[in-house]
Coordinates of C-alpha atoms and ligand atoms in Angstrom, one line a residue:
X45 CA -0.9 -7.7 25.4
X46 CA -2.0 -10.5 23.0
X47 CA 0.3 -12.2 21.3
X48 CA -1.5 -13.8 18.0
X49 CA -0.1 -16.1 15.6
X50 CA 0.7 -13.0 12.5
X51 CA 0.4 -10.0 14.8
X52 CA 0.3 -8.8 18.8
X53 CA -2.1 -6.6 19.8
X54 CA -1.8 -3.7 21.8
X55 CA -3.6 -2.4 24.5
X56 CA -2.4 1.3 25.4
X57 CA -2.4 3.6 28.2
X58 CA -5.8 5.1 27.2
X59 CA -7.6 1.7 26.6
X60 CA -6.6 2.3 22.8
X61 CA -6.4 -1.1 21.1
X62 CA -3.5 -1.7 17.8
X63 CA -3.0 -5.0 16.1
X64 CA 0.8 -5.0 15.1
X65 CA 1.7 -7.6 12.8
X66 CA 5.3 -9.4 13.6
X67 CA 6.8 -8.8 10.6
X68 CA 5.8 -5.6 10.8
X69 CA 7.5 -4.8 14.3
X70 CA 10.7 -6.7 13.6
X71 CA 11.3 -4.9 10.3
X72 CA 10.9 -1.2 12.0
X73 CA 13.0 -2.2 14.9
X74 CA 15.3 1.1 15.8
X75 CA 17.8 -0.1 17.4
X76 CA 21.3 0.3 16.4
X77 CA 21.8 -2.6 15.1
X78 CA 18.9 -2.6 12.8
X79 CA 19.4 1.0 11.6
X80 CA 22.9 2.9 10.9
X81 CA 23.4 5.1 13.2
X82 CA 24.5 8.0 11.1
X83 CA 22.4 8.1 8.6
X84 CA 18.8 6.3 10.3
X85 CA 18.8 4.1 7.3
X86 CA 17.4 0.4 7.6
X87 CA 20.0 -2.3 8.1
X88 CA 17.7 -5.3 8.9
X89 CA 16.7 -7.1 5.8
X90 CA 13.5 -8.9 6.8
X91 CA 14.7 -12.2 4.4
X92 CA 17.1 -12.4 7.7
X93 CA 13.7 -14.1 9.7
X94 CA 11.3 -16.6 9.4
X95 CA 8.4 -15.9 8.0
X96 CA 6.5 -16.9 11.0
X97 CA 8.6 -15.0 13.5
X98 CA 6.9 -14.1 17.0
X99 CA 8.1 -12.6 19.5
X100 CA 8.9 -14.3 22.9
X101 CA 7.6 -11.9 25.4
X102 CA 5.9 -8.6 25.0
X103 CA 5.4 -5.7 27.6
X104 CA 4.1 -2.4 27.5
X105 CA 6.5 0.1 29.9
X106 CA 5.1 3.3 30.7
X107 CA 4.0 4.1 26.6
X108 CA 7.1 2.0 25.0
X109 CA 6.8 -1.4 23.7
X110 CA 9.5 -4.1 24.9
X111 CA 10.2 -7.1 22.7
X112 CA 12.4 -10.0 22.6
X113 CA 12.7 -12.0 20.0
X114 CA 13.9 -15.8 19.5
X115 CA 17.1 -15.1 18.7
X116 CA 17.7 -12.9 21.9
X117 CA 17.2 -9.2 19.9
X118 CA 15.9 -6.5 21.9
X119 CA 13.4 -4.1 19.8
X120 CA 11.9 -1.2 21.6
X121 CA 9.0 1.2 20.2
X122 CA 7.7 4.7 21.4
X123 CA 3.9 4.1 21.3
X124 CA 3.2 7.6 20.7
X125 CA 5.2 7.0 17.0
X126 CA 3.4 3.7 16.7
X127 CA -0.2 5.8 17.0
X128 CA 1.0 8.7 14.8
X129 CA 1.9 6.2 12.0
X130 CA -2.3 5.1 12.2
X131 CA -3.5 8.9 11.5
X132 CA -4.3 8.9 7.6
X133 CA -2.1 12.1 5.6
X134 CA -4.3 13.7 3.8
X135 CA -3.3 16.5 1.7
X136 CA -6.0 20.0 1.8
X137 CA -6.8 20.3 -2.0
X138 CA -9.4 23.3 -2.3
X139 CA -10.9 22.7 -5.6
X140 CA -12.2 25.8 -7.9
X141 CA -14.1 26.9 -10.4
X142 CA -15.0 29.8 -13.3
X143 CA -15.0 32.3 -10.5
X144 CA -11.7 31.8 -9.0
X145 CA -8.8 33.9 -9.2
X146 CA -5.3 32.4 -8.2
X147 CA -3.7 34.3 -5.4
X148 CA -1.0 37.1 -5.7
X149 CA 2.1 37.0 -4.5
X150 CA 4.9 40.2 -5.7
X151 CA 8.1 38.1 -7.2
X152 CA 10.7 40.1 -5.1
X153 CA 9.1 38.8 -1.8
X154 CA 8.5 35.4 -2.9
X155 CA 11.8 35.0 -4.2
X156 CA 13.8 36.9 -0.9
X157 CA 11.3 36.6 2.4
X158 CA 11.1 33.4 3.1
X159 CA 7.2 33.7 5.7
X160 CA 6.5 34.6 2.3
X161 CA 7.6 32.2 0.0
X162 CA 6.0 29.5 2.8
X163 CA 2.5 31.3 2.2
X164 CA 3.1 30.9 -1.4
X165 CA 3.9 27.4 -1.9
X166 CA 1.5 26.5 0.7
X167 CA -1.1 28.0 -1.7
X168 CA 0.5 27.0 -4.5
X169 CA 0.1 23.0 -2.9
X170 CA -3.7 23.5 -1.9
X171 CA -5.1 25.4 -5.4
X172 CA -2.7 24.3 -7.6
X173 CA -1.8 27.7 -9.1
X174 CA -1.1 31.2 -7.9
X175 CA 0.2 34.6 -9.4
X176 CA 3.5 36.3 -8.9
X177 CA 3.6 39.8 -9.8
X178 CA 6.1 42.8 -10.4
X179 CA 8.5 40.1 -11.8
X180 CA 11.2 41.4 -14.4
X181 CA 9.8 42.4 -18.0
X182 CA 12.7 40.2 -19.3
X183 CA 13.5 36.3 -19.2
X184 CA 14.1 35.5 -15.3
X185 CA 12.5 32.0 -14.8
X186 CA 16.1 30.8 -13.9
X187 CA 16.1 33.0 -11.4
X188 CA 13.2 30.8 -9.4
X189 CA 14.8 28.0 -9.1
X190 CA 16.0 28.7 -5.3
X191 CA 12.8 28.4 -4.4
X192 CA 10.8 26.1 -7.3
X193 CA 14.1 24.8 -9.0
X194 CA 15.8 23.1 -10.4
X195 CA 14.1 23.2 -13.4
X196 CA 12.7 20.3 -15.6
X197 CA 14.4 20.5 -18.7
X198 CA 13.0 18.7 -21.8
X199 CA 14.0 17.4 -25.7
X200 CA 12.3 21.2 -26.4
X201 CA 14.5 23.3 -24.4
X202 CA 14.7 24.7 -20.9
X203 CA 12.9 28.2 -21.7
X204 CA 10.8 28.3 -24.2
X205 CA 9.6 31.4 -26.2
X206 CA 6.3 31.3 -27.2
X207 CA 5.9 34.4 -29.6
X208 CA 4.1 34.7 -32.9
X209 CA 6.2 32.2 -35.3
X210 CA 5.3 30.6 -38.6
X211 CA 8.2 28.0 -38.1
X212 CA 6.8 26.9 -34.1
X213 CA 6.2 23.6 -33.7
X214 CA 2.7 23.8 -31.9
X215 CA -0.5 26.2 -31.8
X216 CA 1.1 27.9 -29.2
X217 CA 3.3 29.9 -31.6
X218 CA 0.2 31.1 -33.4
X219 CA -2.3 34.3 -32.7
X220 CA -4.9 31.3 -32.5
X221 CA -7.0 30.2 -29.3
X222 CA -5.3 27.6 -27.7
X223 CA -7.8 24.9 -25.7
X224 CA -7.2 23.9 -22.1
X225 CA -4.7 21.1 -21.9
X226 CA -1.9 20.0 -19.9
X227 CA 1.6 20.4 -21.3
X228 CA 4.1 17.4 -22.2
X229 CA 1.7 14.4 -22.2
X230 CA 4.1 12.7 -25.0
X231 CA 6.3 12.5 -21.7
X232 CA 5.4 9.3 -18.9
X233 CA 5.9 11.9 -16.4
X234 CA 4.9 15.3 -17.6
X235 CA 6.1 18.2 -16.1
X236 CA 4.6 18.5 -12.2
X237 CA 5.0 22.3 -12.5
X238 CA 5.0 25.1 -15.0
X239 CA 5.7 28.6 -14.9
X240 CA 4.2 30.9 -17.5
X241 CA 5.7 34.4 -17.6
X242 CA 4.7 36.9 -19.8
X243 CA 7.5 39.6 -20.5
X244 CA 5.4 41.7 -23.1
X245 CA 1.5 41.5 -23.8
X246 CA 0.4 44.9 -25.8
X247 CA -2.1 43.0 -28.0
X248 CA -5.6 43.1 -27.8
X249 CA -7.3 39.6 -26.3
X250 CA -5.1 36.6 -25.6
X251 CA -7.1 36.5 -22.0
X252 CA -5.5 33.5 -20.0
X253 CA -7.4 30.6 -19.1
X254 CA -7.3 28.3 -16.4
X255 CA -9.4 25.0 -15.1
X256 CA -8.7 22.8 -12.3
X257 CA -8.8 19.7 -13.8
X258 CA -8.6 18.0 -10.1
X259 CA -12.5 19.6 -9.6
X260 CA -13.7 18.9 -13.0
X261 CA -12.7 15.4 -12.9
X262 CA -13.6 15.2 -9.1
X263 CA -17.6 16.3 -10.7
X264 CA -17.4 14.0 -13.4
X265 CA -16.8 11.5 -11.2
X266 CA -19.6 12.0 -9.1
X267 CA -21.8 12.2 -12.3
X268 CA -20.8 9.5 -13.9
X269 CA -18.8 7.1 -11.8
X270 CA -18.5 4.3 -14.8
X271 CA -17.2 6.7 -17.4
X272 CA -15.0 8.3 -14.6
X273 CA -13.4 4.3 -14.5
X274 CA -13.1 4.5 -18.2
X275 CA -11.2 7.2 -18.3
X276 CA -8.8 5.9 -15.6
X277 CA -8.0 2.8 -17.6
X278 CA -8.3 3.4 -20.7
X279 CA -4.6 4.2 -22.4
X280 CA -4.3 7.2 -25.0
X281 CA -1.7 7.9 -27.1
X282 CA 0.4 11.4 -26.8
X283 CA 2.7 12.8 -29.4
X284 CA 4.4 15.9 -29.5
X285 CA 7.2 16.1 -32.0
X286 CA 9.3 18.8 -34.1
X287 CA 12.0 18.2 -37.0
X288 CA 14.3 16.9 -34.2
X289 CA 12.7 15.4 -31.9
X290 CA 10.2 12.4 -31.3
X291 CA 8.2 12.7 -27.7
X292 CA 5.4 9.8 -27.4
X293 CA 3.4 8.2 -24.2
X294 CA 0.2 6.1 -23.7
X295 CA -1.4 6.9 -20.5
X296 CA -4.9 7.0 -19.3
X297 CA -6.6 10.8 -19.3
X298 CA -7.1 10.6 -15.2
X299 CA -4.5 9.1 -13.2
X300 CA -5.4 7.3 -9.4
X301 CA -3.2 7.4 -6.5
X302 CA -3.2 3.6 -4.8
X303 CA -6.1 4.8 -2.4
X304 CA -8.2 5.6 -5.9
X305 CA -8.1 9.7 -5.6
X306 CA -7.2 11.6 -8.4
X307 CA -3.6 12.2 -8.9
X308 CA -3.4 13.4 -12.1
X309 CA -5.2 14.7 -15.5
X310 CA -3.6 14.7 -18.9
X311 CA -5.9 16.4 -21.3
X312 CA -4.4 17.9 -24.5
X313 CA -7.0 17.3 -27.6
X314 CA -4.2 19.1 -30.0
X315 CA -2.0 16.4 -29.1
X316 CA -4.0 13.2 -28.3
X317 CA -2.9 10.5 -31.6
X318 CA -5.5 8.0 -32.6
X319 CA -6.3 5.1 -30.9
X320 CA -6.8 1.7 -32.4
X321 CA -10.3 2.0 -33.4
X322 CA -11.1 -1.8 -32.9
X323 CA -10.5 -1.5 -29.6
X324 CA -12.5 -3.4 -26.9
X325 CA -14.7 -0.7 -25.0
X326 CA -13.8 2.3 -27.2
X327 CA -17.5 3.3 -27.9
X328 CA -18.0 3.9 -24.1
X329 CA -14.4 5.5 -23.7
X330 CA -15.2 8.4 -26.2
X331 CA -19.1 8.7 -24.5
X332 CA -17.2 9.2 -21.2
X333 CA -14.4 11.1 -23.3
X334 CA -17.0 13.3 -24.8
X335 CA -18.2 14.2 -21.1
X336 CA -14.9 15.0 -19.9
X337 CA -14.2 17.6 -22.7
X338 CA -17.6 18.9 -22.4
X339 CA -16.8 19.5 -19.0
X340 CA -13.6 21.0 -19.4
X341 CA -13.9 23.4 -22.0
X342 CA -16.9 24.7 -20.1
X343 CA -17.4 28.0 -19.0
X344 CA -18.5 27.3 -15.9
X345 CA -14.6 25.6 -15.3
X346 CA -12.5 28.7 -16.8
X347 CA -11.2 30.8 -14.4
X348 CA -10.6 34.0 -17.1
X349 CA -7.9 36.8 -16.8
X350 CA -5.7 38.6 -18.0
X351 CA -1.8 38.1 -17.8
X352 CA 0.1 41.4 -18.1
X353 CA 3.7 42.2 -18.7
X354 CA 6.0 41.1 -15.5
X355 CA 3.6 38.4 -14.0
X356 CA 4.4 34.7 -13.9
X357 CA 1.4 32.2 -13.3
X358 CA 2.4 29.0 -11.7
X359 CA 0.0 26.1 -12.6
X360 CA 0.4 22.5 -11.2
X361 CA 1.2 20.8 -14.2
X362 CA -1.1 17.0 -13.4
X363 CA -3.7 19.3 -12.2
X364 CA -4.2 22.6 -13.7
X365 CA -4.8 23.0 -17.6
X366 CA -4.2 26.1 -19.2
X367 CA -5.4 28.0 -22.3
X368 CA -5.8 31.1 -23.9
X369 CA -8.3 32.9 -26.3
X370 CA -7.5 34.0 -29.6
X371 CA -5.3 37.7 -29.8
X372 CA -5.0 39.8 -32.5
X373 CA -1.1 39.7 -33.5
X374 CA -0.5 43.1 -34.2
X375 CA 1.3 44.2 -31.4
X376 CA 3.8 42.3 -29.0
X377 CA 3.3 39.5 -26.9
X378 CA 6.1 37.6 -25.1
X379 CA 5.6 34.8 -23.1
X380 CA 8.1 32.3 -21.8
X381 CA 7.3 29.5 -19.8
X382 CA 9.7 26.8 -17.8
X383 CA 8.8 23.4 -15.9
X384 CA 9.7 22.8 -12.2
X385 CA 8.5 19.7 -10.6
X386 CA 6.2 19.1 -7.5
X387 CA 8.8 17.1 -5.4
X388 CA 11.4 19.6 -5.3
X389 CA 8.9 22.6 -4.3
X390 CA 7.8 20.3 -1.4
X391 CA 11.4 19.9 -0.4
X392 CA 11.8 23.9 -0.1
X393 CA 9.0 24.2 1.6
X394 CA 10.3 21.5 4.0
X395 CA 13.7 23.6 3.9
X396 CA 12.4 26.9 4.1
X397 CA 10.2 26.2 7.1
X398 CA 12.7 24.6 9.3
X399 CA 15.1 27.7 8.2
X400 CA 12.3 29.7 9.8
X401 CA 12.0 27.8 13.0
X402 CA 15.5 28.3 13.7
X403 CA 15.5 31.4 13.6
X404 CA 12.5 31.6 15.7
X405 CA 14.0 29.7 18.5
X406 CA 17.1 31.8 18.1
X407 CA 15.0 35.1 18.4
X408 CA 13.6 33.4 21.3
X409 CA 16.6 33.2 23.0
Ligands
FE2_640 FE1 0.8 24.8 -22.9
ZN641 ZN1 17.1 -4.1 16.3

C-alpha cells in the first residue's frame, strides 16, 4: 500500500495494482453514515473535506480496504467492487445492412411471456429494430406500454394516423415515397423509440424501408474521419410544424457519447431548414453532408420489406431511419405509429429479468 499525495495505490491479492485517488475513496465511503441506510443514497457531500484529504493509515484485510481518515472516520471497501468498477461497459451493437431482416417476435408472446419479451428487447437493444407479428388489425399501441411504455407523447398527438390525407401536415400523409429519416428532429430529444404498426395495407407497393444509421455513420466515419467531425459539430436546424403547433431544434446530424462513439443520427432532408449560408466551414459541411446522404439513401443500406396488416416494427428512434417507397392509393392502407423511449425499455428489461429470476429460484426450491 502506497499512500501518494492525490491517490493510494493498491496492491491486491493477485499482485493486481489500482491507483485510488483520495477524493475518490472518501466520496464512495459506504458506511452508514455516509449513505442512508434505507434508501443507499449518498449522504457525504465531498465540500465537507479538504481538498487535499489523505488518509491516515491504509490496510488491505483479506480483499477489503481499511481506511482511517483525519478526523477519525472509518471507510471500508470490498476490493472485488473496487475491480468490477475498472471493467469498461460496453454495450453489443451488431450493425447491419441492405440484407438484413429484423427479427420476429408474435405480439401475444411478447406482450404475456416474459423469456420472451427478454429475447425481444434484448434484440431490440443490439439491432436496433425487430418485428412483432399477429398483433391486432386495429389501433393497440397502448396496449405495449407494459412492456415499452409509457409512451412519449408529443405537440402531434400520442397515436398518430398516417393514412392518405390532403389536409396532413407532412409527406407521410401522401401516396408519395417517403426518404429515410429519423422522426421528431424539431425536438432536442427526439423520440428514443418508435413503433410503426400497420392495421390495413391492401395497396400495391409502399415496401418499408429501413437503414441503420449507427453502421452507416460508423462507415462514413472510417471513410472519411474529417467529414465524420463535421458532421458531429456542425449544428442544423429542424422544423416540423402544423397550423397549431411550432416544433424547432439545432443539433448536429451525428451525435457522440463522452467516449466519442456514436450515440445518435438525426437525418430528416424533408425537414432539415436552411442554415446561415455565411457560415464558417459550411462548404466542407455540405461535402461531408453530401456523403452522408449518399450513403444513406443507398441501396446497399436499405434493408427492404414488406409490412403487412397486424405487424408492428419497432425502430430505435437515434439510430434506425425509416422510409417507404411510393404506393399506389387506391386501396387501404393504415398505419399508426407511437413513440416509447429507450430508458424505460431498459428498465423493463431490468424488471422483467429479475421477475424471472425469482421465479427461478422459487422453482428451485
Ligand atoms: Fe417517420
Ligand atoms: Zn463513511
Amino acid at each position: 500500500m502506497i499512500k501518494k499525495d492525490e491517490s493510494v495505490e493498491i496492491t491486491w491479492k493477485n499482485g493486481e495494482t489500482t491507483l485510488l485517488p483520495n477524493l475518490w475513496l472518501r466520496d464512495n465511503c459506504a458506511c452508514d453514515v455516509c449513505r442512508n441506510t434505507q434508501t443507499t443514497e449518498k449522504l457525504f457531500q465531498l465540500a465537507q473535506v479538504d481538498v487535499n484529504l489523505m488518509p491516515e493509515t491504509v490496510d488491505l484485510i483479506e480483499d477489503e480496504l481499511h481506511l482511517l481518515w483525519p478526523d477519525g472516520h472509518r471507510s471500508v471497501y470490498e476490493g472485488s467492487a473496487i475491480r468490477a468498477l475498472t471493467i469498461p461497459q460496453t454495450t453489443h451493437l451488431r450493425l447491419w445492412s441492405s440484407e438484413f431482416r429484423p427479427q420476429q417476435f408474435d405480439y401475444g408472446k411478447f406482450t404475456h411471456n416474459d423469456s420472451i419479451a427478454v429475447d425481444a428487447i434484448e434484440n431490440f437493444l443490439s439491432t436496433g429494430t425487430i418485428l412483432l407479428t399477429n398483433a391486432p388489425t386495429k389501433e393497440c399501441l397502448e396496449n405495449l406500454a407494459p412492456m415499452l411504455g409509457p409512451l412519449r407523447e408529443t405537440v402531434f398527438g400520442r397515436i398518430h394516423n398516417v393514412v392518405v390525407d390532403s389536409t396532413g401536415y407532412n409527406v407521410a400523409s401522401t401516396n408519395l415515397e417517403l426518404p429515410p429519416h429519423t422522426d421528431l428532429p424539431s425536438y432536442s430529444w427526439p423520440p428514443s423509440v418508435q413503433a410503426l404498426h400497420m392495421l390495413v395495407n391492401e395497396t400495391e407497393h409502399g415496401e418499408s424501408i429501413i437503414v441503420d444509421g449507427f453502421a452507416v455513420a460508423t462507415q462514413f466515419r472510417n471513410a472519411h474521419p474529417n467529414w465524420f467531425d463535421r458532421l458531429c459539430y456542425t449544428p442544423v436546424p429542424f422544423r416540423i410544424f402544423d397550423d397549431n403547433n411550432e416544433t424547432f431544434a439545432t443539433q448536429p446530424i451525428i451525435q457522440l457519447d463522452t467516449g466519442g462513439q456514436i450515440a445518435g443520427v438525426r437525418y430528416s432532408n424533408q425537414t432539415m431548414q436552411p442554415m446561415n449560408p455565411v457560415r464558417t466551414g459550411l462548404n466542407e459541411f455540405y461535402s461531408a453532408y453530401h456523403e452522408f446522404s449518399t450513403r444513406i439513401t443507398s441501396d446497399k443500406a436499405k434493408a427492404i420489406f414488406r409490412l403487412e396488416g397486424g405487424q408492428i416494427l419497432l425502430v430505435a428512434g437515434h439510430r434506425v431511419l425509416h422510409a417507404r417507397k411510393e404506393f399506389v392509393a387506391n386501396a387501404k392502407r393504415h398505419l399508426q405509429d407511437a413513440y416509447f423511449e429507450h430508458d424505460n425499455i431498459r428498465n423493463h428489461l431490468t424488471v422483467i429479468q429479475r421477475r424471472l429470476r425469482k421465479i427461478g429460484n422459487t422453482s428451485l426450491q
